[in-house]
Amino acid sequence: MIQKFVFVFGTRPEAIKIAPLVLAAKDDPNLECLIVSTGQHREMLDQVLDAFAIKPDIDLDLINSRPNLNGIIGQSLLKLDKFFEDHKPDLVFAHGDTATTLAVSLCCFNKKIPLAHIEAGLRTYDLESPFPEEFNRRVAGLASKYHFCPTQLAKENLVREGCSENSLFVVGNTIVDAVRIIEEKISKEKSIQNKFDEKFSFLKSSDKVILLTVHRRESFGEKMKNICLAIKEIAIEQPNVKIVFPVHLNPNVRSPVNDILKDVINIHLLEPLGYLDFMLLFKRSDFIMTDSGGIQEEAPSLSKPVVILREVSERPEVIQTGAGILVGSSKNKIKQVTNELLQRGPLFDKMSSAKNPFGDGYSSKKILEICKKHLDKSNEKRSEQ
Ligand code: UDP
């Protein structure tokens, strides 16, 4: 029997992590696959979809009215309700912890539609950090029938919260699949590397390169300012280092970043990059400094040290395996760790050779197989009754 799977996403990181699942589902003749975008991150989302050559079947098109978080959730709920009513999915997939994830969770719960949660079980147990993501993912956990945990640690969080063991599956993180797919594409299509080399010709082969991103709500204000000041001092003190910073579109990021960093000659502030360019820049960099969640997972997938500009991480595996180091927003700590990594000594070697805790790059296949098997079983049970 053909099963109808609906994949919903709205932001750049969700799209990157759901894309491998969508591609695998589209290849499966026993699945009908519908792709829904809420358009929560309009421009940045399109860049990802282009990289994976995915086109949504429906775009809820929320961006026109530029809504706030409650606006996104409210509008998405109403539009998803109608979409699910019209299309009657057998299973809906949502990822992670965004406003889109929260809306999908509420909608599926109220309509009694089975929900599969990808990247389930991440926790800081602090509702303020990351805000509002910690709340969103807990709600997704309550609403889901299948929880796809990236690691054993994530599964243990859900066991402690009372989820039944047979709804929990440790499958790795689909971001490793995304990195694998993009690396394969880059090695097949030489023009991608050539275009990158042209666009990034300001990076000379002798340059040390740091890739930097900062965008999270918890970093806004004083923390963002401290991080920028630390970066500015590093750049001025080390003129042979180039710091490349694709700046998030959020005005709370752009304003302090431009004020503090725009006139420093070896800091390159760029617009957000498409996923192909971002991956190539990642590979060209010596190491990464970031407060991003997804980038913490990509770093061990690409054997790059990651300096985490946050006080806590819901991905403790990155720190435990040695791939990442938490520095928060203290100027001294940021500078101390960065300077040590720039010397390429034992810390650099240890971090860049850490084991990847997020799987083998084939999580999507495992997720789809599990879902198909479980749905078949529940259909069999229903027909016997
Ligand atoms: N990313 C990208 N272009 C950029 C910056 C980031 O494609 O200019 C990708 C990055 O590789 C990662 C994802 O966006 O997979 C992370 O998204 P973000 O940092 O916005 O969100 P988070 O992961 O913190 O939720």
Short mmCIF file of N, CA and C in Angstrom, two decimals, residues 1 26 90 128 167 196 206 282 301 372:
data_model
loop_
_atom_site.label_atom_id
_atom_site.label_comp_id
_atom_site.label_asym_id
_atom_site.label_seq_id
_atom_site.Cartn_x
_atom_site.Cartn_y
_atom_site.Cartn_z
N MET A 1 0.84 -1.21 0.00
CA MET A 1 0.00 0.00 0.00
C MET A 1 0.88 1.27 0.00
N LYS A 26 11.51 10.47 -1.84
CA LYS A 26 11.12 10.64 -3.25
C LYS A 26 11.60 9.47 -4.10
N ASP A 90 -0.56 9.93 6.16
CA ASP A 90 -0.39 8.78 7.06
C ASP A 90 0.59 9.14 8.18
N GLU A 128 14.86 29.20 29.19
CA GLU A 128 15.34 30.49 28.69
C GLU A 128 16.48 30.33 27.68
N SER A 167 8.94 3.74 21.24
CA SER A 167 8.73 4.88 20.33
C SER A 167 10.05 5.62 20.07
N PHE A 196 33.14 28.87 -6.48
CA PHE A 196 33.53 29.24 -5.12
C PHE A 196 34.92 29.91 -5.13
N SER A 206 47.95 30.88 1.63
CA SER A 206 48.74 30.98 2.87
C SER A 206 47.92 31.53 4.06
N PHE A 282 33.50 26.13 4.87
CA PHE A 282 33.74 25.30 6.07
C PHE A 282 35.02 24.49 5.86
N SER A 301 31.63 16.39 11.61
CA SER A 301 31.40 15.67 10.34
C SER A 301 32.47 16.06 9.32
N LYS A 372 8.11 3.07 7.80
CA LYS A 372 7.32 2.21 6.89
C LYS A 372 6.91 0.93 7.61
#
